[in-house]
CSV table of C-alpha atoms in Angstrom, one decimal:
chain,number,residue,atom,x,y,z
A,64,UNK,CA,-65.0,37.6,32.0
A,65,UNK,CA,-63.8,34.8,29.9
A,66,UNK,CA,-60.8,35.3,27.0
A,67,UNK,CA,-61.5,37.4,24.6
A,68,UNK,CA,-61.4,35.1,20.7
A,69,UNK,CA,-59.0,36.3,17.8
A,70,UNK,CA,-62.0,38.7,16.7
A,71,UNK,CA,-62.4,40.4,19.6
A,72,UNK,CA,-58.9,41.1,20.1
A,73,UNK,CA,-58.8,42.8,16.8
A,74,UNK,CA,-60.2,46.1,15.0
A,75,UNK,CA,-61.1,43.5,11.7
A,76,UNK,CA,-64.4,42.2,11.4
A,77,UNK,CA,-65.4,39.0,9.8
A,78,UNK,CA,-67.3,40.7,6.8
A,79,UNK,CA,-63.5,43.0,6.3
A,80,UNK,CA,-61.5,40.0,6.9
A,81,UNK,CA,-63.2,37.6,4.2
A,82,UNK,CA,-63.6,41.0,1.9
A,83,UNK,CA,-59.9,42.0,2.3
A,84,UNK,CA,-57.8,38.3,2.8
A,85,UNK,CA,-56.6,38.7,-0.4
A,86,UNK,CA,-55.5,42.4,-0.1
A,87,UNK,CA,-52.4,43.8,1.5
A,88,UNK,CA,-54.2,45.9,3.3
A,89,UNK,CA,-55.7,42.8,5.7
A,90,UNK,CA,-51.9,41.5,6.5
A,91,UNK,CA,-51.1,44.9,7.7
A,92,UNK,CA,-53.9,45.0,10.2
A,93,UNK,CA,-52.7,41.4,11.7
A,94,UNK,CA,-51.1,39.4,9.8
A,95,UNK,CA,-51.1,36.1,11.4
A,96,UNK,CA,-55.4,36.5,11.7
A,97,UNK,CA,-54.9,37.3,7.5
A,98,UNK,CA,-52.9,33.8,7.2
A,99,UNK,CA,-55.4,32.1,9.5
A,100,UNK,CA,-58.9,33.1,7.0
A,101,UNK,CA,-56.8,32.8,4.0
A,102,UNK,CA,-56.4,29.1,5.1
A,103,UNK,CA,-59.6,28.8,6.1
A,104,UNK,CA,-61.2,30.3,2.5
A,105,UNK,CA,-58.6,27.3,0.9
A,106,UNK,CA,-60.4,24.6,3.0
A,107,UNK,CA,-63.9,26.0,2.0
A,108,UNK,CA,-62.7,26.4,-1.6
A,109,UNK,CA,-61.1,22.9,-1.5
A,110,UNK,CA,-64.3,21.5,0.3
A,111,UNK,CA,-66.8,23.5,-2.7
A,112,UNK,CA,-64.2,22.0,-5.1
A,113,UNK,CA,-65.0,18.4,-3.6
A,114,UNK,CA,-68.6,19.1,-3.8
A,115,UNK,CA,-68.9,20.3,-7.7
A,116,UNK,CA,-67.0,17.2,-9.0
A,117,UNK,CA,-68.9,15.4,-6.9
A,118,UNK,CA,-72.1,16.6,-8.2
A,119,UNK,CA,-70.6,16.7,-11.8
A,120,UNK,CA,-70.0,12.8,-11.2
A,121,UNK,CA,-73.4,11.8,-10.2
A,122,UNK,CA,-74.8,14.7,-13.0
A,123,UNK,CA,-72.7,12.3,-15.3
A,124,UNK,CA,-73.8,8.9,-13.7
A,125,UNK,CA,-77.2,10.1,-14.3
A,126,UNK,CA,-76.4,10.8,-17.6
A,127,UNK,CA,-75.0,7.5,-18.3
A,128,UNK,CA,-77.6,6.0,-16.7
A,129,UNK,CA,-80.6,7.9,-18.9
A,130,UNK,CA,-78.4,7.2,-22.1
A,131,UNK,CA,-78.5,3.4,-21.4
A,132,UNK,CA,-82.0,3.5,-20.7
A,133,UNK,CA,-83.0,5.1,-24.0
A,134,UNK,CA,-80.2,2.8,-25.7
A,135,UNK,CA,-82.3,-0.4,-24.4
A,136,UNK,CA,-85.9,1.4,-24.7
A,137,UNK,CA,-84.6,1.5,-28.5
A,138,UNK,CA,-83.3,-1.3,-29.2
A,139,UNK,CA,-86.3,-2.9,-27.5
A,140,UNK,CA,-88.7,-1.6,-30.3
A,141,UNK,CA,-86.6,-2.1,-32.8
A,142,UNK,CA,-86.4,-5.9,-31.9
A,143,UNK,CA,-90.3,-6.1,-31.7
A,144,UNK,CA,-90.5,-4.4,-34.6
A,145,UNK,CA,-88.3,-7.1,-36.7
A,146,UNK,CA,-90.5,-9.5,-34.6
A,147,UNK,CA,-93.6,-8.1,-35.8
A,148,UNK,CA,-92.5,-7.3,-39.3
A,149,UNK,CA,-91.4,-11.3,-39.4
A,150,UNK,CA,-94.9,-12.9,-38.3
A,151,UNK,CA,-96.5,-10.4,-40.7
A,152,UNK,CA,-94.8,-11.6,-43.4
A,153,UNK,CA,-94.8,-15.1,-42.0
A,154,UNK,CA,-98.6,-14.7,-42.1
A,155,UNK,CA,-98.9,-13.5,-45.3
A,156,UNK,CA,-97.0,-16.3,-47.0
A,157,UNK,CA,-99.1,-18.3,-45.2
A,158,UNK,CA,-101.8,-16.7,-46.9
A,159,UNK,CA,-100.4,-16.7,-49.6
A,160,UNK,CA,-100.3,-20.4,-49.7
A,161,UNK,CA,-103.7,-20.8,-48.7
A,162,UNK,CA,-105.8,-22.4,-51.4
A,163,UNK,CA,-108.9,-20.4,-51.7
A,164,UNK,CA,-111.1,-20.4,-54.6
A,165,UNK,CA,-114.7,-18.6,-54.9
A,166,UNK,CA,-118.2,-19.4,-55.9
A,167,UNK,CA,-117.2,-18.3,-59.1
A,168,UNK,CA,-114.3,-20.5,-59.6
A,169,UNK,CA,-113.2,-24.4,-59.4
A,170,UNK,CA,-110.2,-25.7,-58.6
A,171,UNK,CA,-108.4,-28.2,-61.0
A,172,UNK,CA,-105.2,-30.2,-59.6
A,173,UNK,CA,-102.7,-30.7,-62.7
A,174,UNK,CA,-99.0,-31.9,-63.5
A,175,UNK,CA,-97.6,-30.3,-66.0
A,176,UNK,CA,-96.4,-32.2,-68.7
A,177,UNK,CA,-95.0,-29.6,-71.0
A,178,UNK,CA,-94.8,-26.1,-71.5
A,179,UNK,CA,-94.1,-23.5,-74.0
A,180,UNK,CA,-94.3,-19.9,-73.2
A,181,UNK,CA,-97.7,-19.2,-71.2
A,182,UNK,CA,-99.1,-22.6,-73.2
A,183,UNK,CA,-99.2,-25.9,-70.7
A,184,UNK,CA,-100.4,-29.2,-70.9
A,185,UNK,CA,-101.3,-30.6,-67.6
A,186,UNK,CA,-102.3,-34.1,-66.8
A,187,UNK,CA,-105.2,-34.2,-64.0
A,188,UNK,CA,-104.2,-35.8,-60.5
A,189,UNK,CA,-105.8,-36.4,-57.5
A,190,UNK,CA,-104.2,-36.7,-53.7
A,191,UNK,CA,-103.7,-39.9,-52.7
A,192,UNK,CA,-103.4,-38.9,-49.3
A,193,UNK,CA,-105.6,-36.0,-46.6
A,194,UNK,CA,-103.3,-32.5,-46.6
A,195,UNK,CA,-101.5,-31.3,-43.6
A,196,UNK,CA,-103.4,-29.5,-40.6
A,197,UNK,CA,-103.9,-26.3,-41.5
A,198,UNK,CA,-106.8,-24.7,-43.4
A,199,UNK,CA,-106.1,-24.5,-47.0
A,200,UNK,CA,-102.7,-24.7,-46.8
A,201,UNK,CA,-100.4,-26.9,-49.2
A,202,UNK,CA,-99.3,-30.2,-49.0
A,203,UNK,CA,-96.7,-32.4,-49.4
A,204,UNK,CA,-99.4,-35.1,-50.2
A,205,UNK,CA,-98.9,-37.7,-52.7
A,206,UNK,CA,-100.6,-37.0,-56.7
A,207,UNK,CA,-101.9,-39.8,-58.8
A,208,UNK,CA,-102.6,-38.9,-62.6
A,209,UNK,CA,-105.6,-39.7,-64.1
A,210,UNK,CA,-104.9,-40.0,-67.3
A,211,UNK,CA,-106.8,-37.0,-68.8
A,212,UNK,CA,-105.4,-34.1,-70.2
A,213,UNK,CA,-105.6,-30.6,-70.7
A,214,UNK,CA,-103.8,-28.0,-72.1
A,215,UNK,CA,-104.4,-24.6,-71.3
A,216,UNK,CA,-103.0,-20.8,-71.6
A,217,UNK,CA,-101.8,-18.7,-68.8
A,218,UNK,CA,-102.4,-15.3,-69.0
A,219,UNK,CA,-99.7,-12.8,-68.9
A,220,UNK,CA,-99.7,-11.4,-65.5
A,221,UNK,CA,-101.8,-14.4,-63.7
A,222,UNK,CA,-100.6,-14.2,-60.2
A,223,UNK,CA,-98.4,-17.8,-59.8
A,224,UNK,CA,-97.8,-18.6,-55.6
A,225,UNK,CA,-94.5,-21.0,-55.2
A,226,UNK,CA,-94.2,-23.4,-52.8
A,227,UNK,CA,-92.7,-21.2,-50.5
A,228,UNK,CA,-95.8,-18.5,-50.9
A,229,UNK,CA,-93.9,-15.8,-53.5
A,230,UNK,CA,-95.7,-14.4,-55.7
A,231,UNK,CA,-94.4,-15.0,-59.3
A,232,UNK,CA,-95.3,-15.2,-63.0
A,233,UNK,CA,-95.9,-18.3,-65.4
A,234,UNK,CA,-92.1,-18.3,-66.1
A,235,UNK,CA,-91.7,-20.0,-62.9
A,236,UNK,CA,-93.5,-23.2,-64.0
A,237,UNK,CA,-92.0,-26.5,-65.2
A,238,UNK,CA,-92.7,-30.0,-65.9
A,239,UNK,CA,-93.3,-32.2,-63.4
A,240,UNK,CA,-95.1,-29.3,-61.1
A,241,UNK,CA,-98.2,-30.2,-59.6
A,242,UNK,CA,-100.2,-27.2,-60.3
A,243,UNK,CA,-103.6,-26.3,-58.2
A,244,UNK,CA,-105.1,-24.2,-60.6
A,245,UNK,CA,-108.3,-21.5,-60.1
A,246,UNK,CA,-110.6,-21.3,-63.6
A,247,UNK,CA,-113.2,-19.6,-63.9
A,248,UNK,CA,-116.3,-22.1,-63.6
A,249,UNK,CA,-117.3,-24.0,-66.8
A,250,UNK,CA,-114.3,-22.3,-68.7
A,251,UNK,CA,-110.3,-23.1,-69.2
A,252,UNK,CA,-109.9,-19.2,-68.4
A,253,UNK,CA,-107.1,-19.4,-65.9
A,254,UNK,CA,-107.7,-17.0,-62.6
A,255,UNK,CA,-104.7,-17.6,-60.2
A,256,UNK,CA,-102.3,-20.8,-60.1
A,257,UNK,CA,-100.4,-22.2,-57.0
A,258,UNK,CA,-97.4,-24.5,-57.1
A,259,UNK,CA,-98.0,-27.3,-54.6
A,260,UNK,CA,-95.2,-29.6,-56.0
């Protein structure tokens, strides 16, 4: 028969020895067997030790890396939401510029020669020149007067479009403006006004 191993050779058992390493009880029975396991349980307790910061790191790296995902996934949307709120309002300037009159109305070009509270006096022009590419939109075109006049009264809270598509009141008109202006068809009754220059 071969040699008998440290557990054969002793009245402990494994289940006693791993129940009892701590007690005193175990280093009477055979002490050097008690040393032996109590190592052994500090290796396993060392190498379980390893393996929970181990695992806590990665938890963590997952963590981080979740985190940053949600950081970019957020500031993703909120960029394309400036974006989107930009060209919206982009678009509605541009609307707002657009010169669009209906069957209702004509449109009378005008420089305005004086004013006085909601009261102008505008000369009538005509472009000497065709108006940028775009639909409807404003010009930087060229106005020649001809020699007619008209004076006419803005009502209070007529919607007045700037050159740079605001929306603003008659206070926002001087002389020298080039004013395209919406009246209501075979009256002077003003509708809507847009600055063009």
């Amino acid at each position: 028969m071969g040699k008998k191993t440290d557990w054969e050779n002793t009245n402990i058992t494994e289940d006693k020895a791993l129940g009892e390493v701590a007690s005193d009880r175990i280093f009477e029975d055979d002490p050097e067997l008690a040393k032996e396991l109590a190592e052994d349980r500090k290796i396993q307790e060392r190498a379980r030790a390893y393996k929970e910061l181990q695992d806590a790191r990665k938890k963590e790296k997952r963590k981080r890396i979740i985190t940053g995902l949600i950081v970019v996934m957020v500031l993703t949307v909120a960029v394309l939401t400036v974006i989107k709120v930009y060209r919206d309002k982009k678009s509605s300037q541009e609307n707002a510029n657009e010169i669009a009159i209906t069957e209702a109305q004509e449109l009378v070009y005008g420089e305005v020669s004086s004013v006085a509270g909601n009261n102008i006096t505008i000369e009538r022009v005509v472009e000497n020149s065709e108006k940028s590419p775009g639909k409807g939109s404003m010009s930087t075109s060229s106005y020649t007067g001809t020699g007619e006049t008209t004076q006419l009264q803005i009502p209070v809270g007529t919607e007045v479009i700037t050159k740079l598509g605001t929306k603003a009141t008659f206070t926002s008109i001087s002389c020298g403006n080039v004013l395209a202006i919406a009246l209501e068809k075979g009256t002077d009754i003003i509708d809507k006004v847009w600055i063009v220059e």
